[in-house]
PDB file of C-alpha atoms in Angstrom:
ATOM      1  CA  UNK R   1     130.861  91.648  84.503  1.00 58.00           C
ATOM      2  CA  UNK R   2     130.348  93.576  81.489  1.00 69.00           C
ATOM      3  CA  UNK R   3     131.722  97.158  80.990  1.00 71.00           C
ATOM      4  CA  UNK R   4     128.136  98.965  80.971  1.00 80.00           C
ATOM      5  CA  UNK R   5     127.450  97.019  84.010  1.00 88.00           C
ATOM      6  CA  UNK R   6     130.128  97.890  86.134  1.00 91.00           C
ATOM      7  CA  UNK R   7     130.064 101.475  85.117  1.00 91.00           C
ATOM      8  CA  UNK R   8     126.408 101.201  85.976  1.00 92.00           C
ATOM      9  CA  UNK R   9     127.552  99.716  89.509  1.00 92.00           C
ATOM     10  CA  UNK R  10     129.666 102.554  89.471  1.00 92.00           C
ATOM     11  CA  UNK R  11     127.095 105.613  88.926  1.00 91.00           C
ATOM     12  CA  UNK R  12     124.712 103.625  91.311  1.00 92.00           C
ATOM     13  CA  UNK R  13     127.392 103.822  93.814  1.00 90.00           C
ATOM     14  CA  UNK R  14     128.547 107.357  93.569  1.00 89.00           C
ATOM     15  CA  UNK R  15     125.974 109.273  91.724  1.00 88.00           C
ATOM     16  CA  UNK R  16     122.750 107.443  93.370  1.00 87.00           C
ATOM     17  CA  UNK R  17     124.529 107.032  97.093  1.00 87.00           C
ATOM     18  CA  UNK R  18     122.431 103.487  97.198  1.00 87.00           C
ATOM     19  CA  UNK R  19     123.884 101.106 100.076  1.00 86.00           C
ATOM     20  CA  UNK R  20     126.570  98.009  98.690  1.00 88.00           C
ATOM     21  CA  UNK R  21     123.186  95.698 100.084  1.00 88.00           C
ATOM     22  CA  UNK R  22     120.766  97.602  96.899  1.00 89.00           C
ATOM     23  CA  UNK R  23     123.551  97.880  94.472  1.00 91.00           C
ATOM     24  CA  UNK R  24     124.113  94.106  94.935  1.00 92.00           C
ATOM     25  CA  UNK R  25     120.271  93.176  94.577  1.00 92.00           C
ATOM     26  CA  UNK R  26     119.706  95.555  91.341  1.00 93.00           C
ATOM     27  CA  UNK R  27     122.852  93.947  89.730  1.00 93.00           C
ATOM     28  CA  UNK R  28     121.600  90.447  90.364  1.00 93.00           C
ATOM     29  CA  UNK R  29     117.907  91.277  88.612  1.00 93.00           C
ATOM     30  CA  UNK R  30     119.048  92.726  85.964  1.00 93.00           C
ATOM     31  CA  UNK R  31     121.958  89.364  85.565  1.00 93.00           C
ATOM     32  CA  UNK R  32     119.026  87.217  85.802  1.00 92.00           C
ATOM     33  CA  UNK R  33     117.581  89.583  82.948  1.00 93.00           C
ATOM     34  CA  UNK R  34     120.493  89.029  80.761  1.00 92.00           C
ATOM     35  CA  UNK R  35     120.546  85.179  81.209  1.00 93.00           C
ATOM     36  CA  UNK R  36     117.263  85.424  79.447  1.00 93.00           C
ATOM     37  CA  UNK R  37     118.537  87.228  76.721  1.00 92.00           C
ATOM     38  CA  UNK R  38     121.250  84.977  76.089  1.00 91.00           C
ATOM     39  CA  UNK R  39     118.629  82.048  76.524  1.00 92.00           C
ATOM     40  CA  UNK R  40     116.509  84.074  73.695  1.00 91.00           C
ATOM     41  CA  UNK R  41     119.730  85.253  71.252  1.00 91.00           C
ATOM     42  CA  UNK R  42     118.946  88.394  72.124  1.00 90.00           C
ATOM     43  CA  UNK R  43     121.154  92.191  73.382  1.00 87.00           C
ATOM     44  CA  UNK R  44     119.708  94.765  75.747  1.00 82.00           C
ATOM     45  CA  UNK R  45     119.956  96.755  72.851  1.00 83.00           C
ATOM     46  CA  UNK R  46     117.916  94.978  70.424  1.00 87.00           C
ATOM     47  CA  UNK R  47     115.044  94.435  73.199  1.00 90.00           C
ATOM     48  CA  UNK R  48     111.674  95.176  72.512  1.00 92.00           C
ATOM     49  CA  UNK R  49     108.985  96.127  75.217  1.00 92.00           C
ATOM     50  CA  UNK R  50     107.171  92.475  74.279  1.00 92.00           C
ATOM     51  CA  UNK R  51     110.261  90.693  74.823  1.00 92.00           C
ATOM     52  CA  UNK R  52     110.390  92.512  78.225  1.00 93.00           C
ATOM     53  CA  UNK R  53     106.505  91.457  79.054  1.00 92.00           C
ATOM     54  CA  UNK R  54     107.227  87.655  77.914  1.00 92.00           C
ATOM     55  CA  UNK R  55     110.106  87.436  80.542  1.00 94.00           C
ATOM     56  CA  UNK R  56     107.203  89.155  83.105  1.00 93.00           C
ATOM     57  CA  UNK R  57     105.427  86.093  81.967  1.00 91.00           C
ATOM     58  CA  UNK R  58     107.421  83.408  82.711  1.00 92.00           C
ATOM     59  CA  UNK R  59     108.462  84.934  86.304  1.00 92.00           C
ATOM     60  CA  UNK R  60     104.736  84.750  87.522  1.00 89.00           C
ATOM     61  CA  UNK R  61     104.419  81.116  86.138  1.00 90.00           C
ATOM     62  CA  UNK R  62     107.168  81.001  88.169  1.00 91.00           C
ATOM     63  CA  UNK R  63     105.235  81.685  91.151  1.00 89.00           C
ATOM     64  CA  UNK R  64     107.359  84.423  91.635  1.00 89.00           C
ATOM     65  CA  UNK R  65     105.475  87.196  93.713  1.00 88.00           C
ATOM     66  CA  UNK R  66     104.042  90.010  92.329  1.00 89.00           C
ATOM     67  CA  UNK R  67     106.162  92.334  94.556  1.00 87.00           C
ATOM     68  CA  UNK R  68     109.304  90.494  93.344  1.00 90.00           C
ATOM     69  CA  UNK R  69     108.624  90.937  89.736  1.00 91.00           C
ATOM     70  CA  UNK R  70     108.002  94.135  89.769  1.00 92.00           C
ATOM     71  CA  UNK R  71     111.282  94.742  92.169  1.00 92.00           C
ATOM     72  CA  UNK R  72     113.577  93.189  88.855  1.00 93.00           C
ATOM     73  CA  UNK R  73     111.442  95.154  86.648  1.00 93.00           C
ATOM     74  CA  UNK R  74     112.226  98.576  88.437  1.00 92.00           C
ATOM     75  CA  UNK R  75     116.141  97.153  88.478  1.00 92.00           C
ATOM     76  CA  UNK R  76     115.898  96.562  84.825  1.00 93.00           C
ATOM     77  CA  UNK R  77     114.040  99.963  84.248  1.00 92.00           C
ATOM     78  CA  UNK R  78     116.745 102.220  86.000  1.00 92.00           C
ATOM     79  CA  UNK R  79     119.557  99.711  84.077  1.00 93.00           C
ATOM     80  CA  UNK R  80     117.657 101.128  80.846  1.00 92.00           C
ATOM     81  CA  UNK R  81     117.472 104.741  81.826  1.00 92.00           C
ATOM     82  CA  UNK R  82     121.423 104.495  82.715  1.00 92.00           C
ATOM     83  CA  UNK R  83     122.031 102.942  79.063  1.00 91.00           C
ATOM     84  CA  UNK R  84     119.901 106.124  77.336  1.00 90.00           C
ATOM     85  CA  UNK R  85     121.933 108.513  79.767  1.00 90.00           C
ATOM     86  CA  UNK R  86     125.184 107.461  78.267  1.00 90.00           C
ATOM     87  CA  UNK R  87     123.860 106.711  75.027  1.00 89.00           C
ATOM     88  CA  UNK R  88     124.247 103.276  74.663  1.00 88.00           C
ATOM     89  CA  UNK R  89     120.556 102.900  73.594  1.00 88.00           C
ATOM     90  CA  UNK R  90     118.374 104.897  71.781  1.00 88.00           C
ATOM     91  CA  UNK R  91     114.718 104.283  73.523  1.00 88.00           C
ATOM     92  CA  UNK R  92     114.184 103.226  76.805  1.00 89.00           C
ATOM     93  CA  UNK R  93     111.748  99.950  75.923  1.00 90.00           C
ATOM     94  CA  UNK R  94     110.255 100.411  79.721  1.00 90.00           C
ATOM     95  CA  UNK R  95     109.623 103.862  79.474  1.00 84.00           C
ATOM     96  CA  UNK R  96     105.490 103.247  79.308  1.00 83.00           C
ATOM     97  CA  UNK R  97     105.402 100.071  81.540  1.00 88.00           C
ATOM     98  CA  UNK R  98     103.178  99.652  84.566  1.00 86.00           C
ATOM     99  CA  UNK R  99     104.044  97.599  87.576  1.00 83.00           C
ATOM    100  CA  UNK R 100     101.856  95.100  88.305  1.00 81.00           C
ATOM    101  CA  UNK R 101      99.025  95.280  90.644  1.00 79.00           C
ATOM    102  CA  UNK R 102      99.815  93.912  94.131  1.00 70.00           C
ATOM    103  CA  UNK R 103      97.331  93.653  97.355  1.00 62.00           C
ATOM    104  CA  UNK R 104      98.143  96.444  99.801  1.00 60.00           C
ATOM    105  CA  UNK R 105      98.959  94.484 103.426  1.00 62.00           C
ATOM    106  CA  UNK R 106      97.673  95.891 106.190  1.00 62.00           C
ATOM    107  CA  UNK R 107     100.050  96.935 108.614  1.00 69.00           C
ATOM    108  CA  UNK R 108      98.772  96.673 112.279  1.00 83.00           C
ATOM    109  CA  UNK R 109     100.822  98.437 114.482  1.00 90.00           C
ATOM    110  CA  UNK R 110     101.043  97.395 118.746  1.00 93.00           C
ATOM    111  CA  UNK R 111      98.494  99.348 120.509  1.00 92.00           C
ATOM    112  CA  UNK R 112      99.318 102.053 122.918  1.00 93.00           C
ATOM    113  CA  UNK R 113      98.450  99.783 125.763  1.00 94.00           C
ATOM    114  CA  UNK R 114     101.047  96.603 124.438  1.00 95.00           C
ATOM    115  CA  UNK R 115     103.761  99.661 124.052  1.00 95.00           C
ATOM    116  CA  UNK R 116     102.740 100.225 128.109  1.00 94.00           C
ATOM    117  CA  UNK R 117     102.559  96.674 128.932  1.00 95.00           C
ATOM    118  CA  UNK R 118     105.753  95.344 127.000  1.00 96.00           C
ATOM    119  CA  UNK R 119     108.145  98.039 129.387  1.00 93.00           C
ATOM    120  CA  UNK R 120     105.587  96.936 132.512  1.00 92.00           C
ATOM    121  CA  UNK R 121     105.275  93.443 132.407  1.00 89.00           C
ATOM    122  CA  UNK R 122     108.644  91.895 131.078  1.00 92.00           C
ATOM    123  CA  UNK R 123     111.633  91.658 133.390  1.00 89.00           C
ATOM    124  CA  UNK R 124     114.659  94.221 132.318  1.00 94.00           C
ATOM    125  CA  UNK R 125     117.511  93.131 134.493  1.00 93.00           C
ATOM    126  CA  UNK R 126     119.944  95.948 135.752  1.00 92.00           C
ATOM    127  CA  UNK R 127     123.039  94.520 133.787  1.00 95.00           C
ATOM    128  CA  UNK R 128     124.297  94.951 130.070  1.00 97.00           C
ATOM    129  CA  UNK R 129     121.596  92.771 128.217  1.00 96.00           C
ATOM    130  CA  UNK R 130     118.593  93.937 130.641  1.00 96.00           C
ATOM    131  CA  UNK R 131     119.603  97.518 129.992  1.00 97.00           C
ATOM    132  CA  UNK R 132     120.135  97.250 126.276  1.00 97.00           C
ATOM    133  CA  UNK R 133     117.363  95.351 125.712  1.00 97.00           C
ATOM    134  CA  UNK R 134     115.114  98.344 126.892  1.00 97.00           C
ATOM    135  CA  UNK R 135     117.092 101.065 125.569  1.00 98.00           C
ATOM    136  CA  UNK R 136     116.713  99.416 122.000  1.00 98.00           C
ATOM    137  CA  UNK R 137     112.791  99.201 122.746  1.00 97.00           C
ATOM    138  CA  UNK R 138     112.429 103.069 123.422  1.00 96.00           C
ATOM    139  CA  UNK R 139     114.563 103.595 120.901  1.00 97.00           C
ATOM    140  CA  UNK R 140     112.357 101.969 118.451  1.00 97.00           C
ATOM    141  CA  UNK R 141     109.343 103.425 119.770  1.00 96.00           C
ATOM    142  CA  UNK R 142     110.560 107.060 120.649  1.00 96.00           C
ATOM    143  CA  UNK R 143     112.347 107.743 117.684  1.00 96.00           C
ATOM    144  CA  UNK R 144     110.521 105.616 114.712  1.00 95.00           C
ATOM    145  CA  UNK R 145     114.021 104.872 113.564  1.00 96.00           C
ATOM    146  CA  UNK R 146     114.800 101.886 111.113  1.00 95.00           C
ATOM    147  CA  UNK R 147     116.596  98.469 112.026  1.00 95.00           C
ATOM    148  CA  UNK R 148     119.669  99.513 110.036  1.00 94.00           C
ATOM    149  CA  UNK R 149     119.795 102.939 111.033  1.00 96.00           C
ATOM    150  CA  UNK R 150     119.973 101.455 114.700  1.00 97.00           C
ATOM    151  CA  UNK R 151     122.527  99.325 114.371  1.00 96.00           C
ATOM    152  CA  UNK R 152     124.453 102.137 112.638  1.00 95.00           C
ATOM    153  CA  UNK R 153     124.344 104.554 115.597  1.00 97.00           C
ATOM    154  CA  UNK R 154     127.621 105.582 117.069  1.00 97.00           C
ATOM    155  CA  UNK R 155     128.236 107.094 120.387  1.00 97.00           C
ATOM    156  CA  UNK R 156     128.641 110.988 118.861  1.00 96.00           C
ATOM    157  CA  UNK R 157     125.088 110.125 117.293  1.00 97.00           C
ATOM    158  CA  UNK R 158     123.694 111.353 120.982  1.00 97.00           C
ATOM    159  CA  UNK R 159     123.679 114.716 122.132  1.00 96.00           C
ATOM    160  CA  UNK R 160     122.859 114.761 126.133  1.00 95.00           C
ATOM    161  CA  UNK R 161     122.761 118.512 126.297  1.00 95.00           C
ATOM    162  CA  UNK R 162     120.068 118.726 123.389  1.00 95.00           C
ATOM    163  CA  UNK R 163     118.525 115.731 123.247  1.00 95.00           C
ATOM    164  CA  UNK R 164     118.051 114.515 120.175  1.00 96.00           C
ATOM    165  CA  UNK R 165     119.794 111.524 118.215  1.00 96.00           C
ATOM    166  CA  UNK R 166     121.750 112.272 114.815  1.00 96.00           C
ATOM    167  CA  UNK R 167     119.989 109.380 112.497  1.00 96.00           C
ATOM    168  CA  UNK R 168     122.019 108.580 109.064  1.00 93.00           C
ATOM    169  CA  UNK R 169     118.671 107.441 106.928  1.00 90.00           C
ATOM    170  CA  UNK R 170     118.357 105.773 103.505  1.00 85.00           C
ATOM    171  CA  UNK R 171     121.051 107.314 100.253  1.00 82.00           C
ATOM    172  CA  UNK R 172     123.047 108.861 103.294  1.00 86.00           C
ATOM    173  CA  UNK R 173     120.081 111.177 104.261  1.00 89.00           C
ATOM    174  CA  UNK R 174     120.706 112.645 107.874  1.00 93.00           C
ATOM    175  CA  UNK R 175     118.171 113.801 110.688  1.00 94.00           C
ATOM    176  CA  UNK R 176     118.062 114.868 114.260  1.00 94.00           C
ATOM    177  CA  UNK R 177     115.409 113.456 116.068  1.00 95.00           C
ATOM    178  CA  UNK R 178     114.388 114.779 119.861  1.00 94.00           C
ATOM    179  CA  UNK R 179     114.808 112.470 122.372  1.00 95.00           C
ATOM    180  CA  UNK R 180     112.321 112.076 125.309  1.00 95.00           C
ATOM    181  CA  UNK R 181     113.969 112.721 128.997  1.00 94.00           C
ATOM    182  CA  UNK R 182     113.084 109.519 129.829  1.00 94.00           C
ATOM    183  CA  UNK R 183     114.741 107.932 126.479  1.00 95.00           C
ATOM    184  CA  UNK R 184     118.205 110.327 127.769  1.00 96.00           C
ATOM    185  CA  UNK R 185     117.965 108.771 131.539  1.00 96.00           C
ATOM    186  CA  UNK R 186     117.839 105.241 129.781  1.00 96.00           C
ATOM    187  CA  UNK R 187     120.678 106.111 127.127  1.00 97.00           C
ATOM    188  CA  UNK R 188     122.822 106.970 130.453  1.00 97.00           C
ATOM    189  CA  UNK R 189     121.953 103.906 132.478  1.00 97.00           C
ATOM    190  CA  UNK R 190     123.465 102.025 129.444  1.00 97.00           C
ATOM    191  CA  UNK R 191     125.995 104.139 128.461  1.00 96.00           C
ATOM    192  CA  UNK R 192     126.951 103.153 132.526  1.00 96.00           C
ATOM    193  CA  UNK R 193     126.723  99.471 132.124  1.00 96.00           C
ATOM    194  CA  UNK R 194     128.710  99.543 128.571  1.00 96.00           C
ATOM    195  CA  UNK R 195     131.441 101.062 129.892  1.00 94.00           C
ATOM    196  CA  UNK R 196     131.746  97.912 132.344  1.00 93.00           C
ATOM    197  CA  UNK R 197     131.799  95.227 129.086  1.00 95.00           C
ATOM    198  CA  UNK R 198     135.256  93.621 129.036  1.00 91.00           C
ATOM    199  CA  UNK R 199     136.432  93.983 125.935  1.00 93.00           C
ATOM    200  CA  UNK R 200     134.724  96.176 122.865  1.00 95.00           C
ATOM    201  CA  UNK R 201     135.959  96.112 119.312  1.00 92.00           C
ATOM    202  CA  UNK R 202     134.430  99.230 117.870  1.00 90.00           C
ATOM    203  CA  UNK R 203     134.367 102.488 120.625  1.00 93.00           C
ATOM    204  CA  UNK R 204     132.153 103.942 118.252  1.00 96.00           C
ATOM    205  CA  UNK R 205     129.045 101.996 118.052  1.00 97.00           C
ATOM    206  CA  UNK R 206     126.371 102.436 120.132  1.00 97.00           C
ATOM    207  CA  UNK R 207     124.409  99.571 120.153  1.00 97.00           C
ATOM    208  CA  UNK R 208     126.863  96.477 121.082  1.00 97.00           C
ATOM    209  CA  UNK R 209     125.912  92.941 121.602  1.00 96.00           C
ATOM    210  CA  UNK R 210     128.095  91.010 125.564  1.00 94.00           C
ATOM    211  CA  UNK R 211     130.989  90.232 123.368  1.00 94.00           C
ATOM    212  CA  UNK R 212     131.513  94.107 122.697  1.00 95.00           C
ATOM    213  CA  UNK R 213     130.568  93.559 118.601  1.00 95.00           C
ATOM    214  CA  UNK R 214     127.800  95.570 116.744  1.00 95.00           C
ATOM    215  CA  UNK R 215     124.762  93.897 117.007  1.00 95.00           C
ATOM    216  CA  UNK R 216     123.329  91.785 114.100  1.00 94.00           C
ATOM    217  CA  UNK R 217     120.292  92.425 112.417  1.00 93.00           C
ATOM    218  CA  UNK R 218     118.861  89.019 113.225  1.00 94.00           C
ATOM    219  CA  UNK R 219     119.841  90.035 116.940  1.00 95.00           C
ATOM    220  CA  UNK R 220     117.606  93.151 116.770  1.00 96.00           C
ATOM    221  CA  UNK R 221     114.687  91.175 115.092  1.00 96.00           C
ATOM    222  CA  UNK R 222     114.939  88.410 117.939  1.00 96.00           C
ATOM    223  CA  UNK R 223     114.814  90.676 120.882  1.00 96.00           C
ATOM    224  CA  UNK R 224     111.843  93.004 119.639  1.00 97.00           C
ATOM    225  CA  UNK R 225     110.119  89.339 118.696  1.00 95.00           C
ATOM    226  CA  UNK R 226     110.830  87.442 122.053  1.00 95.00           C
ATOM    227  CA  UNK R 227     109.850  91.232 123.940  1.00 96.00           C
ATOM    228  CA  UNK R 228     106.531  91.555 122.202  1.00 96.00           C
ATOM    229  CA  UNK R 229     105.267  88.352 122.587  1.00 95.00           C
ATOM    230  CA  UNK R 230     104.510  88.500 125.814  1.00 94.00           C
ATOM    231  CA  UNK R 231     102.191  90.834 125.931  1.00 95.00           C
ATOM    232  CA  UNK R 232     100.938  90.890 122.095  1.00 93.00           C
ATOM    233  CA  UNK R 233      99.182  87.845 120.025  1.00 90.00           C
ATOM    234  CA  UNK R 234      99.571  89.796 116.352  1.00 89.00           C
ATOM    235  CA  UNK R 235     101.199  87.908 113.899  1.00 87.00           C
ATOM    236  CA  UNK R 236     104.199  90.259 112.803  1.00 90.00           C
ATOM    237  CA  UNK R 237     106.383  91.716 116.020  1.00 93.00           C
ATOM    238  CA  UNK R 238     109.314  93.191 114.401  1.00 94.00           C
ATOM    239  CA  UNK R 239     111.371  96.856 114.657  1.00 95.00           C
ATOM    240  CA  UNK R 240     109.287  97.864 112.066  1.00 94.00           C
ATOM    241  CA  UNK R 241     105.806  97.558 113.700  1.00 94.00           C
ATOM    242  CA  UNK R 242     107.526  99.255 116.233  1.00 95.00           C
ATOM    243  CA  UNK R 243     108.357 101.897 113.787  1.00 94.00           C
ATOM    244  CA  UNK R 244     104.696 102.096 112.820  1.00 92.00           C
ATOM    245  CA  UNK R 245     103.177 102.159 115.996  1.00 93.00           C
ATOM    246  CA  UNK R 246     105.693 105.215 116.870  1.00 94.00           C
ATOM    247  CA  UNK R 247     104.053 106.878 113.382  1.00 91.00           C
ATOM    248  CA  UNK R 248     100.019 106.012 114.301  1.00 90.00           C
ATOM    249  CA  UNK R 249     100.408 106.850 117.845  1.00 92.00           C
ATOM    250  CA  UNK R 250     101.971 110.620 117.193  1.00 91.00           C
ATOM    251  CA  UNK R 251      98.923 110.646 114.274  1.00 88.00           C
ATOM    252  CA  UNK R 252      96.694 109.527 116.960  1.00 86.00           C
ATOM    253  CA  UNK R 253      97.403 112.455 119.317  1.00 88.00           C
ATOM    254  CA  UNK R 254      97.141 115.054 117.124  1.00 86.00           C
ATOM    255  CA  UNK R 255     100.367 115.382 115.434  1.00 88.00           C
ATOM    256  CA  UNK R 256     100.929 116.486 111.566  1.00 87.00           C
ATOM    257  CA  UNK R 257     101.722 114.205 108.863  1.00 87.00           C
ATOM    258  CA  UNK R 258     104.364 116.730 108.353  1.00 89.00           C
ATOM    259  CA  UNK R 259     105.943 116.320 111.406  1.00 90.00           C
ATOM    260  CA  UNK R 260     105.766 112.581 111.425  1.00 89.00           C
ATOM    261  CA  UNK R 261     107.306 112.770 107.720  1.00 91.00           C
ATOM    262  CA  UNK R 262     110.660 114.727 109.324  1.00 91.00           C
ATOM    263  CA  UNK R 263     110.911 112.355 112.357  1.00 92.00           C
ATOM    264  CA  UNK R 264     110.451 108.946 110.147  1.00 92.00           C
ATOM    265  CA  UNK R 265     112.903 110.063 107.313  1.00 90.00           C
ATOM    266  CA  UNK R 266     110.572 110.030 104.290  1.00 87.00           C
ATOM    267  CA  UNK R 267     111.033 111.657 100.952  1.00 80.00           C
ATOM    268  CA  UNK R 268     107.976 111.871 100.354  1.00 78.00           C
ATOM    269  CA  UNK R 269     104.237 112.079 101.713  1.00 77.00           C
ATOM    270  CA  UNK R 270     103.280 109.693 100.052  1.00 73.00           C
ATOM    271  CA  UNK R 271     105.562 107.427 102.251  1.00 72.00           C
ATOM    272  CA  UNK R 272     104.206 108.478 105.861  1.00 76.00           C
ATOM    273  CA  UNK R 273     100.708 108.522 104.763  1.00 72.00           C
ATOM    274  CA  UNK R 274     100.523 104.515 104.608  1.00 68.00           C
ATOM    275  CA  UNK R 275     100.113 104.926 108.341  1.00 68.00           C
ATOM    276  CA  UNK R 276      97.521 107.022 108.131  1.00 64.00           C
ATOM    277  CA  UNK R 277      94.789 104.147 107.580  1.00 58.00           C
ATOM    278  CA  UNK R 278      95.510 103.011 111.108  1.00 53.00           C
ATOM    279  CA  UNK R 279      94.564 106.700 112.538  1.00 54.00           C
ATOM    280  CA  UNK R 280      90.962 106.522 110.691  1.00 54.00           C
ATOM    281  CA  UNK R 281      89.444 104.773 113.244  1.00 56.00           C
ATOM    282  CA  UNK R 282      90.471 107.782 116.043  1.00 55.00           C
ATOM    283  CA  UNK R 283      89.639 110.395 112.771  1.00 53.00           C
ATOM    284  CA  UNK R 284      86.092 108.511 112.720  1.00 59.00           C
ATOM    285  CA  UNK R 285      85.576 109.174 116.290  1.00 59.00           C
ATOM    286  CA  UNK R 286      86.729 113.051 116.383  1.00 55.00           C
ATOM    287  CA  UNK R 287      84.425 113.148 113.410  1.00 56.00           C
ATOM    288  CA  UNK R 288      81.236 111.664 115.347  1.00 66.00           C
ATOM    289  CA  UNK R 289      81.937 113.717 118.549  1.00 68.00           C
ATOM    290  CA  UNK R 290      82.907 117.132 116.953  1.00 64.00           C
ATOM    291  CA  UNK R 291      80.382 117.761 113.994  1.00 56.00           C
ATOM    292  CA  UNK R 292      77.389 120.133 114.422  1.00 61.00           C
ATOM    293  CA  UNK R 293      75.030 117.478 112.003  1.00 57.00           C
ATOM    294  CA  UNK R 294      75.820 115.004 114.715  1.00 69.00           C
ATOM    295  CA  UNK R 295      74.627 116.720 118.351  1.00 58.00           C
ATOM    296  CA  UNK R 296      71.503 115.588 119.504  1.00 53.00           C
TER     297      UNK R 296
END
């Protein structure tokens, strides 16, 4: 590895707080960058923006996705801001680029009644899996956490006297989310039937899989999959519908985007209110019963 790019892997490291998971993914866009330099006779700092938009070129005839392009182009932009921090460059050649266009996918979350259904009509059996397996469902649901930030819990992340859960978010960003009484009875029922495992190899984690490990993520995807299919037919059952039916249900009964912002660990609004589309049908409906124009 060169020296710019390891003191890049550095400063993405320490200064940006990204996870080993993102710094690993820019580093390999912007290598695959760099092979087409060398391909080309060319050096990051003799790049133009056109040499930039030919590589662009010959990634779609690729059939590379527009999402993944643009994903190595915003690697390759932050590579070039880095370079003009420390002076290795003198203009950023990205610095006016657009990312491509890419069709918005609609997200459908579980309805209200599948959430009901999927604790109703599966069987949760009163040992270590059964238990888990429902715990990790209301997590999902009552908290809007993430996959990772699941699997990440640790026993201190649970406060039984206040209720709420201690969540360590994206770039190391923590929140307390309230937990419902119902989620706290659950989180003691398994804390119960943990305690009975035979052997576990980290006392810390929360979320442990019969042989006492941390769960995978494949795990986590498997069970919310296998869960959800019995009482759902949409395409996509994962933790992160889950995550988005938690967001358009609290929307859907009257809560703040806000609120919802705090409690799903956004930096932005412009984050939470992708799950606002999913409320317009309810908005629609307030709107029809409540104004004056409308009364018969």
């Amino acid at each position: 590895m060169s020296t710019n790019l390891q003191a890049y892997q550095d400063y993405l490291v320490k200064e940006k707080n990204y996870s080993p998971l993102t710094v690993r993914a820019y580093l390999d866009d912007i290598l695959s960058f760099q092979e087409y330099l060398k391909e080309n006779s060319l050096t990051l700092e003799e790049v133009v923006y056109p040499n930039i938009r030919n590589w662009i070129v010959i990634l779609v005839e690729q059939n590379m996705s527009t999402t993944s392009v643009n994903r190595k182009v915003s690697a390759l932009k932050s590579y070039y801001k880095f370079l003009l921090k420390v002076k290795q460059i003198a203009i950023n050649p990205l610095l006016k680029h657009k990312s491509l266009k890419t069709a918005k996918k609609v997200q459908i979350p579980f309805s209200e009644k599948e959430l009901q259904d999927v604790f109703v009509e599966n069987e949760y059996p009163i040992d270590f899996e059964g238990v888990r397996n429902r715990f990790v469902i209301e997590l999902f649901y009552t908290t809007g956490i993430r996959r990772a930030e699941l699997i990440n819990l640790k026993m201190s992340s649970v406060n039984e006297l206040q209720k709420t859960i201690r969540v360590l978010g994206k770039r190391n960003k923590e929140r307390i989310i309230p937990l419902l009484d119902c989620t706290i009875e659950l989180y003691k029922l398994y804390k119960e039937q943990r305690n009975h495992l035979e052997s576990i190899k980290d006392d810390e984690v929360l979320i442990l899989s019969k042989t006492g490990n941390k769960v995978s993520e494949s795990l986590v995807y498997r069970l919310i999959n296998d869960y959800f299919s019995t009482v759902s037919k949409k395409e996509k059952k994962s933790p992160h519908v889950l995550r988005h039916s938690f967001a358009t249900h609290l929307l859907n009964n009257g809560a703040d985007l806000n609120s919802v912002k705090e409690l799903l660990g956004h930096a932005s609004l412009s984050s939470t209110q992708i799950y606002t589309h999913s409320s317009l049908a309810e908005l629609k409906k307030v709107y029809q019963d409540a104004h004056p124009r409308n009364k018969k």
